[in-house]
PDB file of C-alpha atoms in Angstrom:
ATOM      1  CA  MET A   1     -22.993 -20.632 -10.858  1.00 57.00           C
ATOM      2  CA  GLN A   2     -20.970 -17.597 -11.048  1.00 64.00           C
ATOM      3  CA  GLN A   3     -20.012 -15.832  -7.797  1.00 77.00           C
ATOM      4  CA  ASP A   4     -19.879 -12.230  -7.374  1.00 91.00           C
ATOM      5  CA  ALA A   5     -16.858 -10.537  -5.855  1.00 92.00           C
ATOM      6  CA  LEU A   6     -18.352 -10.067  -2.348  1.00 94.00           C
ATOM      7  CA  SER A   7     -19.187 -13.893  -2.403  1.00 94.00           C
ATOM      8  CA  LYS A   8     -15.764 -14.818  -3.313  1.00 94.00           C
ATOM      9  CA  THR A   9     -14.287 -12.612  -0.653  1.00 95.00           C
ATOM     10  CA  PHE A  10     -16.356 -14.021   2.136  1.00 95.00           C
ATOM     11  CA  SER A  11     -15.866 -17.669   0.825  1.00 94.00           C
ATOM     12  CA  ALA A  12     -12.038 -17.192   0.875  1.00 96.00           C
ATOM     13  CA  LEU A  13     -12.247 -15.640   4.309  1.00 96.00           C
ATOM     14  CA  ALA A  14     -14.303 -18.552   5.623  1.00 96.00           C
ATOM     15  CA  ASP A  15     -11.219 -20.725   6.094  1.00 96.00           C
ATOM     16  CA  PRO A  16      -9.007 -20.018   9.132  1.00 96.00           C
ATOM     17  CA  THR A  17      -5.832 -20.971   7.231  1.00 96.00           C
ATOM     18  CA  ARG A  18      -6.580 -18.366   4.454  1.00 97.00           C
ATOM     19  CA  ARG A  19      -7.297 -15.833   7.202  1.00 97.00           C
ATOM     20  CA  ALA A  20      -3.937 -16.693   8.733  1.00 96.00           C
ATOM     21  CA  ILE A  21      -2.070 -16.377   5.469  1.00 96.00           C
ATOM     22  CA  LEU A  22      -3.794 -12.846   4.851  1.00 96.00           C
ATOM     23  CA  ALA A  23      -2.558 -11.745   8.447  1.00 96.00           C
ATOM     24  CA  ARG A  24       0.916 -12.851   7.486  1.00 95.00           C
ATOM     25  CA  LEU A  25       0.728 -10.925   4.170  1.00 96.00           C
ATOM     26  CA  SER A  26      -0.493  -7.839   6.038  1.00 95.00           C
ATOM     27  CA  THR A  27       3.038  -7.444   7.177  1.00 95.00           C
ATOM     28  CA  GLY A  28       4.676  -7.672   4.006  1.00 93.00           C
ATOM     29  CA  GLU A  29       4.983 -10.016   0.796  1.00 93.00           C
ATOM     30  CA  SER A  30       6.138 -13.408   1.316  1.00 93.00           C
ATOM     31  CA  SER A  31       6.966 -16.461  -0.762  1.00 91.00           C
ATOM     32  CA  VAL A  32       4.804 -19.768  -0.787  1.00 90.00           C
ATOM     33  CA  SER A  33       7.397 -21.525   1.451  1.00 90.00           C
ATOM     34  CA  GLU A  34       7.485 -18.735   3.884  1.00 92.00           C
ATOM     35  CA  LEU A  35       3.797 -18.715   4.171  1.00 93.00           C
ATOM     36  CA  ALA A  36       3.642 -22.508   4.566  1.00 92.00           C
ATOM     37  CA  GLN A  37       6.234 -22.335   7.636  1.00 92.00           C
ATOM     38  CA  PRO A  38       3.822 -21.949  10.479  1.00 92.00           C
ATOM     39  CA  PHE A  39       1.380 -24.530   9.138  1.00 93.00           C
ATOM     40  CA  ASP A  40       1.141 -28.435   9.303  1.00 91.00           C
ATOM     41  CA  MET A  41       0.580 -28.783   5.727  1.00 91.00           C
ATOM     42  CA  SER A  42       2.161 -29.497   2.380  1.00 92.00           C
ATOM     43  CA  LEU A  43       3.399 -26.719   0.012  1.00 91.00           C
ATOM     44  CA  PRO A  44       0.629 -27.851  -2.651  1.00 93.00           C
ATOM     45  CA  ALA A  45      -2.046 -27.343  -0.070  1.00 94.00           C
ATOM     46  CA  ILE A  46      -0.747 -23.923   0.837  1.00 94.00           C
ATOM     47  CA  THR A  47      -0.834 -23.342  -2.961  1.00 93.00           C
ATOM     48  CA  LYS A  48      -4.414 -24.271  -3.199  1.00 96.00           C
ATOM     49  CA  HIS A  49      -5.422 -21.799  -0.358  1.00 96.00           C
ATOM     50  CA  LEU A  50      -3.502 -19.105  -2.188  1.00 96.00           C
ATOM     51  CA  LYS A  51      -5.187 -19.924  -5.501  1.00 96.00           C
ATOM     52  CA  VAL A  52      -8.640 -19.432  -3.589  1.00 96.00           C
ATOM     53  CA  LEU A  53      -7.204 -15.890  -2.212  1.00 97.00           C
ATOM     54  CA  GLU A  54      -6.062 -15.080  -5.606  1.00 95.00           C
ATOM     55  CA  ARG A  55      -9.527 -15.867  -7.356  1.00 95.00           C
ATOM     56  CA  ALA A  56     -11.077 -13.518  -4.631  1.00 96.00           C
ATOM     57  CA  GLY A  57      -8.643 -10.838  -5.654  1.00 96.00           C
ATOM     58  CA  LEU A  58      -7.262 -10.877  -2.027  1.00 97.00           C
ATOM     59  CA  VAL A  59      -3.656 -11.884  -3.151  1.00 96.00           C
ATOM     60  CA  THR A  60      -1.414 -11.428  -6.239  1.00 94.00           C
ATOM     61  CA  ARG A  61       1.694 -13.423  -6.925  1.00 90.00           C
ATOM     62  CA  SER A  62       4.580 -12.110  -8.982  1.00 85.00           C
ATOM     63  CA  ARG A  63       7.936 -13.382 -10.390  1.00 80.00           C
ATOM     64  CA  SER A  64      11.226 -12.153  -9.480  1.00 73.00           C
ATOM     65  CA  ALA A  65      13.776 -14.479 -10.856  1.00 70.00           C
ATOM     66  CA  GLN A  66      13.336 -17.792  -8.836  1.00 74.00           C
ATOM     67  CA  TRP A  67      11.253 -15.854  -6.019  1.00 76.00           C
ATOM     68  CA  ARG A  68       7.608 -15.846  -6.496  1.00 80.00           C
ATOM     69  CA  PRO A  69       6.311 -13.326  -3.762  1.00 91.00           C
ATOM     70  CA  CYS A  70       2.850 -13.054  -2.675  1.00 93.00           C
ATOM     71  CA  GLN A  71       1.090  -9.849  -1.857  1.00 95.00           C
ATOM     72  CA  LEU A  72      -2.034  -8.893  -0.054  1.00 95.00           C
ATOM     73  CA  GLN A  73      -4.578  -6.868  -2.079  1.00 95.00           C
ATOM     74  CA  ALA A  74      -6.913  -4.918   0.338  1.00 91.00           C
ATOM     75  CA  ARG A  75      -9.543  -3.825  -1.893  1.00 94.00           C
ATOM     76  CA  PRO A  76     -11.780  -6.737  -1.594  1.00 94.00           C
ATOM     77  CA  LEU A  77     -11.512  -6.494   2.127  1.00 93.00           C
ATOM     78  CA  LYS A  78     -12.518  -2.783   2.004  1.00 93.00           C
ATOM     79  CA  GLU A  79     -15.655  -3.875   0.037  1.00 93.00           C
ATOM     80  CA  ALA A  80     -16.379  -6.527   2.402  1.00 93.00           C
ATOM     81  CA  TYR A  81     -16.104  -4.019   5.357  1.00 93.00           C
ATOM     82  CA  GLY A  82     -18.380  -1.752   3.667  1.00 91.00           C
ATOM     83  CA  TRP A  83     -21.062  -4.330   3.338  1.00 91.00           C
ATOM     84  CA  VAL A  84     -20.601  -5.553   7.020  1.00 91.00           C
ATOM     85  CA  GLU A  85     -20.547  -1.811   8.206  1.00 90.00           C
ATOM     86  CA  GLN A  86     -24.197  -1.180   7.152  1.00 87.00           C
ATOM     87  CA  TYR A  87     -25.196  -3.996   9.364  1.00 88.00           C
ATOM     88  CA  ARG A  88     -23.107  -2.759  12.361  1.00 86.00           C
ATOM     89  CA  GLN A  89     -24.986   0.655  12.203  1.00 85.00           C
ATOM     90  CA  PHE A  90     -28.321  -1.412  11.999  1.00 85.00           C
ATOM     91  CA  TRP A  91     -27.322  -3.188  15.256  1.00 87.00           C
ATOM     92  CA  GLU A  92     -25.961   0.035  17.003  1.00 88.00           C
ATOM     93  CA  GLN A  93     -29.230   1.663  16.212  1.00 88.00           C
ATOM     94  CA  SER A  94     -31.285  -1.324  17.431  1.00 88.00           C
ATOM     95  CA  LEU A  95     -29.282  -1.276  20.671  1.00 88.00           C
ATOM     96  CA  ASP A  96     -29.601   2.363  21.175  1.00 87.00           C
ATOM     97  CA  ARG A  97     -33.354   1.971  20.811  1.00 90.00           C
ATOM     98  CA  LEU A  98     -33.467  -1.042  23.332  1.00 89.00           C
ATOM     99  CA  GLU A  99     -31.282   1.096  25.796  1.00 90.00           C
ATOM    100  CA  ILE A 100     -34.118   4.119  25.594  1.00 90.00           C
ATOM    101  CA  TYR A 101     -36.788   1.433  26.129  1.00 89.00           C
ATOM    102  CA  LEU A 102     -35.255   0.014  29.017  1.00 90.00           C
ATOM    103  CA  GLN A 103     -34.685   3.395  30.624  1.00 90.00           C
ATOM    104  CA  GLU A 104     -38.347   4.218  30.079  1.00 88.00           C
ATOM    105  CA  LEU A 105     -39.283   0.885  31.814  1.00 87.00           C
ATOM    106  CA  GLN A 106     -36.983   1.586  34.861  1.00 87.00           C
ATOM    107  CA  THR A 107     -38.327   5.167  35.118  1.00 87.00           C
ATOM    108  CA  ALA A 108     -41.912   3.772  34.776  1.00 86.00           C
ATOM    109  CA  ALA A 109     -41.022   1.181  37.511  1.00 83.00           C
ATOM    110  CA  LYS A 110     -39.764   3.505  40.313  1.00 79.00           C
ATOM    111  CA  PRO A 111     -42.208   3.853  43.260  1.00 75.00           C
ATOM    112  CA  ALA A 112     -43.321   7.421  43.981  1.00 68.00           C
ATOM    113  CA  PRO A 113     -41.044   8.861  46.536  1.00 71.00           C
ATOM    114  CA  THR A 114     -42.667   8.832  50.119  1.00 73.00           C
ATOM    115  CA  PRO A 115     -42.939  12.197  51.883  1.00 73.00           C
ATOM    116  CA  THR A 116     -40.426  12.383  54.743  1.00 75.00           C
ATOM    117  CA  PRO A 117     -42.043  13.339  58.091  1.00 74.00           C
ATOM    118  CA  THR A 118     -41.220  16.735  59.560  1.00 74.00           C
ATOM    119  CA  PRO A 119     -38.761  16.052  62.493  1.00 73.00           C
ATOM    120  CA  THR A 120     -40.212  17.123  65.808  1.00 72.00           C
ATOM    121  CA  PRO A 121     -38.071  19.203  68.104  1.00 69.00           C
ATOM    122  CA  LYS A 122     -36.259  17.685  71.033  1.00 73.00           C
ATOM    123  CA  GLY A 123     -38.552  17.258  74.124  1.00 64.00           C
ATOM    124  CA  GLY A 124     -41.693  16.831  71.980  1.00 57.00           C
ATOM    125  CA  GLN A 125     -42.387  20.674  72.468  1.00 59.00           C
ATOM    126  CA  HIS A 126     -43.329  22.990  69.461  1.00 57.00           C
ATOM    127  CA  GLU A 127     -41.914  26.318  69.429  1.00 53.00           C
TER     128      GLU A 127
END
C-alpha cells in the first residue's frame, strides 16, 4: 500500500532516533558519521534511519567530493504542523467552552448574599 506524504512524515517522526537526527540537522548539514556520533549504533543503522527520513522528504543527501552531507528539508514538517494545527484549534475552542461552562456552574452555585444587619448605636439608644 502506498503511503501519502503526511503518513510518511508521521511514520518517520515516530522514532526518537530519527527525531534526534532531525534536531541535529536543524543546526546545519552533517555527514552520516557526524550524525552517528551521539548514538550507540552502527553506521549502517544510522543510514537506515536516514533512508526513512529521505523517503519522507525530510532529509536530502548530496555529494561533495568524499563528503556526503545531509540536510534538513522542512517542508514536510510544515505540512504536518498544518495538519496538527487544526486539532490544536479544536482543543482550544473545546477548552474555552469548558471554561465558560465551569464559570456558569460556579456562578449558579454561589449562595445569595445574606443581608447584613444595621448596626445599633452604642448604648442601645436610637437617635
